JSON list of C-alpha atoms in Angstrom, two decimals:
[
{"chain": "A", "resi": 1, "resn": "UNK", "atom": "CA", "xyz": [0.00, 0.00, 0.00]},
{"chain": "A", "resi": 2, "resn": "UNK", "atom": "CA", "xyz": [1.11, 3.14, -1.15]},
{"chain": "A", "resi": 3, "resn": "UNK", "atom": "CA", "xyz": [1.96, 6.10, 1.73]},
{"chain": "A", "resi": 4, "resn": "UNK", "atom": "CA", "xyz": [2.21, 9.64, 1.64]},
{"chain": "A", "resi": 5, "resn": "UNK", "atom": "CA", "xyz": [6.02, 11.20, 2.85]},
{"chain": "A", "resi": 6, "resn": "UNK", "atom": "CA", "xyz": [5.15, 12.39, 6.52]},
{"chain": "A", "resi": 7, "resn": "UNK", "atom": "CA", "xyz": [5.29, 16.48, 7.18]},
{"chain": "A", "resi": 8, "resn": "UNK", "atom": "CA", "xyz": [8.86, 15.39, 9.05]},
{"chain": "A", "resi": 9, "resn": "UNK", "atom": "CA", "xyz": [10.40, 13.80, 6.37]},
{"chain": "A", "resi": 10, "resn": "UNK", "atom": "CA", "xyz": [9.18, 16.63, 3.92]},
{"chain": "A", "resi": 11, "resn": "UNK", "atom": "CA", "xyz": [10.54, 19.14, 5.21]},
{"chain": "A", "resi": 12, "resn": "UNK", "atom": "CA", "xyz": [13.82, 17.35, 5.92]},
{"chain": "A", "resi": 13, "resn": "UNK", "atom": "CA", "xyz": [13.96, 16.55, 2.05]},
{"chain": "A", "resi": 14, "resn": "UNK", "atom": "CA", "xyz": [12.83, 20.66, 1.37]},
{"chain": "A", "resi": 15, "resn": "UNK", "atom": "CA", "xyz": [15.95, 21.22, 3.26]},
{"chain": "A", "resi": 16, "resn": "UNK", "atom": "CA", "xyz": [18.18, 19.29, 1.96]},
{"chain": "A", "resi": 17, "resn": "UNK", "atom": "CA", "xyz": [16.93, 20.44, -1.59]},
{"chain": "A", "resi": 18, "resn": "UNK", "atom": "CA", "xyz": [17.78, 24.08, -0.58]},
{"chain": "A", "resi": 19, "resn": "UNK", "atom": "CA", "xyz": [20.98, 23.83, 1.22]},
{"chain": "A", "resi": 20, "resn": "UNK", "atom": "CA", "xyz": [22.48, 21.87, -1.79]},
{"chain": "A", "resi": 21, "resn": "UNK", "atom": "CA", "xyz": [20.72, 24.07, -4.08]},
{"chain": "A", "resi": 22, "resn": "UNK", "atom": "CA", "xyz": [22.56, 27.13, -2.19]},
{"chain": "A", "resi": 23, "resn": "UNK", "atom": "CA", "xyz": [25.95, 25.32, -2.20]},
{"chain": "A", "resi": 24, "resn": "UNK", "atom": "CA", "xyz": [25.50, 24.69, -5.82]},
{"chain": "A", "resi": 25, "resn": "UNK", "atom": "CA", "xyz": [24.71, 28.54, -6.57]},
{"chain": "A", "resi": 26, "resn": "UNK", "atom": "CA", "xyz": [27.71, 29.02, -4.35]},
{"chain": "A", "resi": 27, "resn": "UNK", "atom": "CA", "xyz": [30.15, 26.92, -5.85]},
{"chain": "A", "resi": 28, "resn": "UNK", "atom": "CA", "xyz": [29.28, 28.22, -9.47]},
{"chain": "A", "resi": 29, "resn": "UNK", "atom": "CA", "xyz": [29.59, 31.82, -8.43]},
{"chain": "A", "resi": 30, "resn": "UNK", "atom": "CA", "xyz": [32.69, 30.90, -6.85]},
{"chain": "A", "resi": 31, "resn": "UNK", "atom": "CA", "xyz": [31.91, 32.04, -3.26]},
{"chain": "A", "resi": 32, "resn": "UNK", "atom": "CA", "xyz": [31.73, 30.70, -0.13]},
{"chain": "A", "resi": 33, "resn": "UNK", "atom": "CA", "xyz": [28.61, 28.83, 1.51]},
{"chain": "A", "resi": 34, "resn": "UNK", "atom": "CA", "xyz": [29.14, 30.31, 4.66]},
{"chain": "A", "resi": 35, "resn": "UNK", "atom": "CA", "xyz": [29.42, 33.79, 5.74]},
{"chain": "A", "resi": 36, "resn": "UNK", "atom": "CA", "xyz": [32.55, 35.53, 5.74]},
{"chain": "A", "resi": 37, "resn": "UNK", "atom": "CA", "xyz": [33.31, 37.26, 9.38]},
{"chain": "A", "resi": 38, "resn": "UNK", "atom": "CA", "xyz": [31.93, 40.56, 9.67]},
{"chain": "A", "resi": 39, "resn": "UNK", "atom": "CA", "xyz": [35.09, 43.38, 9.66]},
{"chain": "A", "resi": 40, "resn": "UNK", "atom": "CA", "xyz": [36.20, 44.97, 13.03]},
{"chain": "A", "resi": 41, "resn": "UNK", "atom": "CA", "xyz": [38.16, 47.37, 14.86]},
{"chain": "A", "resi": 42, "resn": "UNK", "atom": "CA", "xyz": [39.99, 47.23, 18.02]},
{"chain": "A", "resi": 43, "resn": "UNK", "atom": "CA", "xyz": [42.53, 49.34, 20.45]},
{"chain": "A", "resi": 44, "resn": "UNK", "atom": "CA", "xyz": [42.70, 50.27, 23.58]},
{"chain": "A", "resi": 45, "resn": "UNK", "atom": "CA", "xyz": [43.44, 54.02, 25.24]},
{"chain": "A", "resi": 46, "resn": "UNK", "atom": "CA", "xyz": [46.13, 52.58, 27.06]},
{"chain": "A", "resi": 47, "resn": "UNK", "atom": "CA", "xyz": [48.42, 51.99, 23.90]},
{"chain": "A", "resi": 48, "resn": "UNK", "atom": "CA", "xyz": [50.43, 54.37, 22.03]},
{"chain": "A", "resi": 49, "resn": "UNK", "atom": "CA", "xyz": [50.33, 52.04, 18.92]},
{"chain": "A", "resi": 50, "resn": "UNK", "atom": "CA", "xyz": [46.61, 52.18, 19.16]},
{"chain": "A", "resi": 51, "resn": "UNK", "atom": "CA", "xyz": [46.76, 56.14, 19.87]},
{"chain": "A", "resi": 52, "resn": "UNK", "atom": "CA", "xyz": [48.66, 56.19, 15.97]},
{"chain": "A", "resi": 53, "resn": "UNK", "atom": "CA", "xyz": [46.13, 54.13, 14.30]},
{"chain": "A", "resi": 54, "resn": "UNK", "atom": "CA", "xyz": [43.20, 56.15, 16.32]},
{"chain": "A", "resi": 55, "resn": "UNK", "atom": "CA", "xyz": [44.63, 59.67, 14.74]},
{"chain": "A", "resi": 56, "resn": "UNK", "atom": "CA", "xyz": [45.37, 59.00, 11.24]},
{"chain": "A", "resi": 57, "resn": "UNK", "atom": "CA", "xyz": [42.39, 57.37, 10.86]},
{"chain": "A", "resi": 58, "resn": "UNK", "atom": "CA", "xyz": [40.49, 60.07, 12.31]},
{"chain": "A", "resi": 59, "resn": "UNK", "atom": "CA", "xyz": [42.63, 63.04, 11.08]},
{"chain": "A", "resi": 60, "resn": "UNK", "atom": "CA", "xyz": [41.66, 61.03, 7.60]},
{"chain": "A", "resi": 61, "resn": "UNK", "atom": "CA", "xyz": [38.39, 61.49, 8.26]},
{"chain": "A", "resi": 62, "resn": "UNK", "atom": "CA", "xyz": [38.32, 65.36, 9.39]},
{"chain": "A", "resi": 63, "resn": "UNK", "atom": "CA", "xyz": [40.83, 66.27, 6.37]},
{"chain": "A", "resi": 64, "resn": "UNK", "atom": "CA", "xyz": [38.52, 64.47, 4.12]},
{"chain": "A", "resi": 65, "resn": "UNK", "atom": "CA", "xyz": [35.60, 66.15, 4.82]},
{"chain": "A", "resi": 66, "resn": "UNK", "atom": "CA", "xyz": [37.26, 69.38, 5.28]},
{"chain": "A", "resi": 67, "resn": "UNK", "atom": "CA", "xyz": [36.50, 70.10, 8.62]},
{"chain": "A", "resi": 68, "resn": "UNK", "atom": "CA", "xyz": [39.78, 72.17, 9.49]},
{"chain": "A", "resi": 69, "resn": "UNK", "atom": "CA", "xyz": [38.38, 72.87, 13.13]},
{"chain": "A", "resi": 70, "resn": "UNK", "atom": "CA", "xyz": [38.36, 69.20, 14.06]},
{"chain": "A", "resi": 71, "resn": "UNK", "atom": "CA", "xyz": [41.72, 68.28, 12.33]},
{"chain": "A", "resi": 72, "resn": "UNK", "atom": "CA", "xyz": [43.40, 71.11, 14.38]},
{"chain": "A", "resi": 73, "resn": "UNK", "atom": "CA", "xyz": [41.98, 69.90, 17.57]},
{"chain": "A", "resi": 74, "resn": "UNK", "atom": "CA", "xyz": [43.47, 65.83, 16.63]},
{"chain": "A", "resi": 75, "resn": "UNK", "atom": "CA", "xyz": [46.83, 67.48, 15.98]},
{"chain": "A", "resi": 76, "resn": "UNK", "atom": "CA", "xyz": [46.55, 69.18, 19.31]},
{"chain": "A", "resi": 77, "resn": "UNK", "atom": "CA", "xyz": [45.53, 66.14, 21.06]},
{"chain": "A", "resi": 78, "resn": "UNK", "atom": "CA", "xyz": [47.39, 63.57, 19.26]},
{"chain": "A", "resi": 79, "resn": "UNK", "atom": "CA", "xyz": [51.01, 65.52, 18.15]},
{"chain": "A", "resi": 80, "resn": "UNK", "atom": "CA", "xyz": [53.37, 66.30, 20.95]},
{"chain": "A", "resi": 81, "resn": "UNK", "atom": "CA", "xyz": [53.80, 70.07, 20.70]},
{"chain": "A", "resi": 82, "resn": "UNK", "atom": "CA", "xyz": [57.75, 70.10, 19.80]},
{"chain": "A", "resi": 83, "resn": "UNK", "atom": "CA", "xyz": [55.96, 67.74, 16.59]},
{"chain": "A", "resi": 84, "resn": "UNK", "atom": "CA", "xyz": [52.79, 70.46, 15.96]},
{"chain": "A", "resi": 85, "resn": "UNK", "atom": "CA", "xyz": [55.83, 73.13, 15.42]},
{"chain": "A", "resi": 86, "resn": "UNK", "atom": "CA", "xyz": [57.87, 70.75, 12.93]},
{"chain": "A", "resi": 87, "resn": "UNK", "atom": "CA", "xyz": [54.80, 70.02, 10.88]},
{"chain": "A", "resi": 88, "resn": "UNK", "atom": "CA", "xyz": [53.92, 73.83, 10.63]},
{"chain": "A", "resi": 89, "resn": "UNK", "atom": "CA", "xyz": [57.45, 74.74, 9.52]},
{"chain": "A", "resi": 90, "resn": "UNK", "atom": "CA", "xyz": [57.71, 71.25, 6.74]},
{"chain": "A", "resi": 91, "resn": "UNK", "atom": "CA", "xyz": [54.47, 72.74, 5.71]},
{"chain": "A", "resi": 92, "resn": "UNK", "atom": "CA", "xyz": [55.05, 76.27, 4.55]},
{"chain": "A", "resi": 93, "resn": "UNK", "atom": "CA", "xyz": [58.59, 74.80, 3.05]},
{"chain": "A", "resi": 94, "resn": "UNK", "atom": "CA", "xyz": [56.49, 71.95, 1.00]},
{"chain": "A", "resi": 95, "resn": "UNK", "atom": "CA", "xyz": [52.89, 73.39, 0.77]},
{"chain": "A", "resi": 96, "resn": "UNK", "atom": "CA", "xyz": [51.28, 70.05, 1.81]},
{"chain": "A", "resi": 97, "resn": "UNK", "atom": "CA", "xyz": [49.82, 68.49, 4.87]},
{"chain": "A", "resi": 98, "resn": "UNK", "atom": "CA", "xyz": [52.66, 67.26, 6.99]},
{"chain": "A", "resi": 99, "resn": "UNK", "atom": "CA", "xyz": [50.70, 64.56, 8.58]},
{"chain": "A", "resi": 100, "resn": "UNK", "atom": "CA", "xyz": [49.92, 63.09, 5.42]},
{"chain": "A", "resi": 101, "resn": "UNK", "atom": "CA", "xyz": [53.02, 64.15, 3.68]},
{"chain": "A", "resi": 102, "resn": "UNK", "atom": "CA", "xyz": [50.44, 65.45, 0.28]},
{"chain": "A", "resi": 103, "resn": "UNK", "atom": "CA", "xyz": [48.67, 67.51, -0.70]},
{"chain": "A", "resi": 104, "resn": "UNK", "atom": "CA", "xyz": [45.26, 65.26, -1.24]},
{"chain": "A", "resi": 105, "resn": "UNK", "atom": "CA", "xyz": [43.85, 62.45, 1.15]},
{"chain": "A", "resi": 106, "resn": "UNK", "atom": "CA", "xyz": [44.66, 59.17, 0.78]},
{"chain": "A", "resi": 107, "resn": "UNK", "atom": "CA", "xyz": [41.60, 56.73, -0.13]},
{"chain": "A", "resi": 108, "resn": "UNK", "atom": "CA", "xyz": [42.80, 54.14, 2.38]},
{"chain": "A", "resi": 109, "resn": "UNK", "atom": "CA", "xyz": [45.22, 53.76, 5.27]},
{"chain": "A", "resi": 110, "resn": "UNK", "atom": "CA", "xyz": [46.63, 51.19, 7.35]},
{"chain": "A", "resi": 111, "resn": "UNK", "atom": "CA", "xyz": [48.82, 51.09, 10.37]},
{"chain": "A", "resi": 112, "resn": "UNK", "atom": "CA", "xyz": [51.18, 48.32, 10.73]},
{"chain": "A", "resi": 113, "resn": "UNK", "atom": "CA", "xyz": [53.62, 48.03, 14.10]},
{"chain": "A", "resi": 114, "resn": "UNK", "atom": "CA", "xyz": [57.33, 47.89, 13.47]},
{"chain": "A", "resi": 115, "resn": "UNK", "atom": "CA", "xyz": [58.57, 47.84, 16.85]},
{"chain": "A", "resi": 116, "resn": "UNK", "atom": "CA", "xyz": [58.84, 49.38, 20.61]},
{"chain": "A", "resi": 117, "resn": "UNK", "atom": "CA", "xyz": [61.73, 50.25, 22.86]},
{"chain": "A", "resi": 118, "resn": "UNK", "atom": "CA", "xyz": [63.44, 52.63, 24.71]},
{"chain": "A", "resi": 119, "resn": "UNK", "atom": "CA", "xyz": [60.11, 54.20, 25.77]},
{"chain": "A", "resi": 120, "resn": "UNK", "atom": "CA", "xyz": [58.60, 54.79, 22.10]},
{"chain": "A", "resi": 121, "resn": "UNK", "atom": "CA", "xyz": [56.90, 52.96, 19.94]},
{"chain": "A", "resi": 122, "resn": "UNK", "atom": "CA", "xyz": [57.30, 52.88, 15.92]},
{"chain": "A", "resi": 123, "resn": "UNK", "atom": "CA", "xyz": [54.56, 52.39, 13.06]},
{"chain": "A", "resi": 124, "resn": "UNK", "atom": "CA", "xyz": [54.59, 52.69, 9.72]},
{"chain": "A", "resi": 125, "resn": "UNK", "atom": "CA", "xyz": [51.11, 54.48, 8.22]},
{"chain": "A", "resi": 126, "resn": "UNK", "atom": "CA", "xyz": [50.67, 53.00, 4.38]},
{"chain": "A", "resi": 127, "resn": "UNK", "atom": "CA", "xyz": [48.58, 55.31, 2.67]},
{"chain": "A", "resi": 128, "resn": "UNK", "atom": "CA", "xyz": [47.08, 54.23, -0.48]},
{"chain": "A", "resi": 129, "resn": "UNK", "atom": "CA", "xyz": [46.02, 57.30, -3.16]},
{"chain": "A", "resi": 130, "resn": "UNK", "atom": "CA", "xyz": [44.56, 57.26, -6.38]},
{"chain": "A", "resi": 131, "resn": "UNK", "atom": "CA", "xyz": [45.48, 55.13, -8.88]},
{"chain": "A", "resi": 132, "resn": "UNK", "atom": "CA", "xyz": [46.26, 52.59, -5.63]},
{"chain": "A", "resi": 133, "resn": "UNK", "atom": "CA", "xyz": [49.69, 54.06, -5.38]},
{"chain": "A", "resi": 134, "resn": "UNK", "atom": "CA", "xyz": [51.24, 54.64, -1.83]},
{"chain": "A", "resi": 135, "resn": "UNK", "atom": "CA", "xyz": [53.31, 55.76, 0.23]},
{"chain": "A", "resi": 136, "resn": "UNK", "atom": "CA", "xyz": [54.56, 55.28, 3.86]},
{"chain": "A", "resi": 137, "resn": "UNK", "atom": "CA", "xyz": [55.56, 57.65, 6.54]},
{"chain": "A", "resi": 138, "resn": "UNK", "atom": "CA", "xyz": [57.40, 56.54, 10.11]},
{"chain": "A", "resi": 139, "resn": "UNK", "atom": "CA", "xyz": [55.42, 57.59, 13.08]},
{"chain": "A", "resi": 140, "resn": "UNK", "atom": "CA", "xyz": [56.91, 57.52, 16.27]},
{"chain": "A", "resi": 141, "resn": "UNK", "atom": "CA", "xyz": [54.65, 58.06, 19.52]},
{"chain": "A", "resi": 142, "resn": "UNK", "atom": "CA", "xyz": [56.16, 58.11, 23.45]},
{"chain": "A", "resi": 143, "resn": "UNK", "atom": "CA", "xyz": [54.97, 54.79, 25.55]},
{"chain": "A", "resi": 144, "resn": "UNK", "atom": "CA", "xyz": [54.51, 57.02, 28.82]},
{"chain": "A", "resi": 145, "resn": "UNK", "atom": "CA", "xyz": [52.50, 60.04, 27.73]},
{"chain": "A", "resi": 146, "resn": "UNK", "atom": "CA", "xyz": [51.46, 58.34, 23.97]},
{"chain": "A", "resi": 147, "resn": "UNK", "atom": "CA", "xyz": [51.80, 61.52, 21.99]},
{"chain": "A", "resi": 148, "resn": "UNK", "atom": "CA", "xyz": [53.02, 61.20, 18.50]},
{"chain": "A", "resi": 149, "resn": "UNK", "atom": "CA", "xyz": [56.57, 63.02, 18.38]},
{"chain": "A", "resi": 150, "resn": "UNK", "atom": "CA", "xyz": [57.88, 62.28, 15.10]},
{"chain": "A", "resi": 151, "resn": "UNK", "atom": "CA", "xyz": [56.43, 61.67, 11.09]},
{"chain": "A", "resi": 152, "resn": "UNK", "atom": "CA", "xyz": [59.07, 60.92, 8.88]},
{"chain": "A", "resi": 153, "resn": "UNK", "atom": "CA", "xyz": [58.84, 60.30, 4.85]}
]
């Protein structure tokens, strides 16, 4: 005698049908079946390697949109003031931003440690421009008070 599939094993077989149905469409598009980790951010106020990443990123953001006011007030935060007077000097000799070392803003940037010691802490800041060229400047920020007190080319 002929039976009807129970609502249990129907909807097991539905499954089924769609999961391989979305691993096919997954395969052929030539992604991945399961999600990829959202992206994230992370630092802590107690690190002057964090304090570097936490500026340019934010100066970035202030230059980009134009907003002069607020990208004083991160160089006056951020920038030891023996640095604030170095940058003002390198820029009236090379008519560009100092911080950025240009005279545009970068489309991307990314901080990457190089190493710590003798109470500082060094980074190098890839900026990537149009055209995805970049460059890199050297920060250097103090450990104890976590000012940045030098940008080199």
């Amino acid at each position: 005698m002929f039976q009807l599939p129970t609502k249990r094993a129907t909807s097991i077989a539905l499954a089924a049908t769609a999961g391989a149905a979305a691993l096919s469409f997954a395969l052929l598009a030539g992604t991945s079946a399961t999600a990829a980790a959202p992206p994230s951010v992370s630092g802590s106020p107690e690190g002057a390697f964090t304090r570097i990443a936490d500026f340019y990123g934010s100066y970035i953001d202030a230059v980009y949109d134009g907003d002069g006011k607020t990208s004083d007030q991160l160089r006056a935060f951020y920038l030891s003031e023996p640095l604030q007077g170095e940058l003002r000097q390198w820029e009236e000799s090379n008519h560009a931003d100092g911080v950025l070392r240009a005279q545009n803003v970068p489309l991307k940037w990314k901080v990457t440690s190089v190493d710590s010691g003798m109470g500082k802490t060094n980074a190098a800041v890839t900026l990537t421009w149009s055209g995805n060229t970049t460059t890199t400047v050297h920060v250097q920020a103090d450990l104890q008070t976590k000012k940045i007190t030098a940008i080199r080319d």
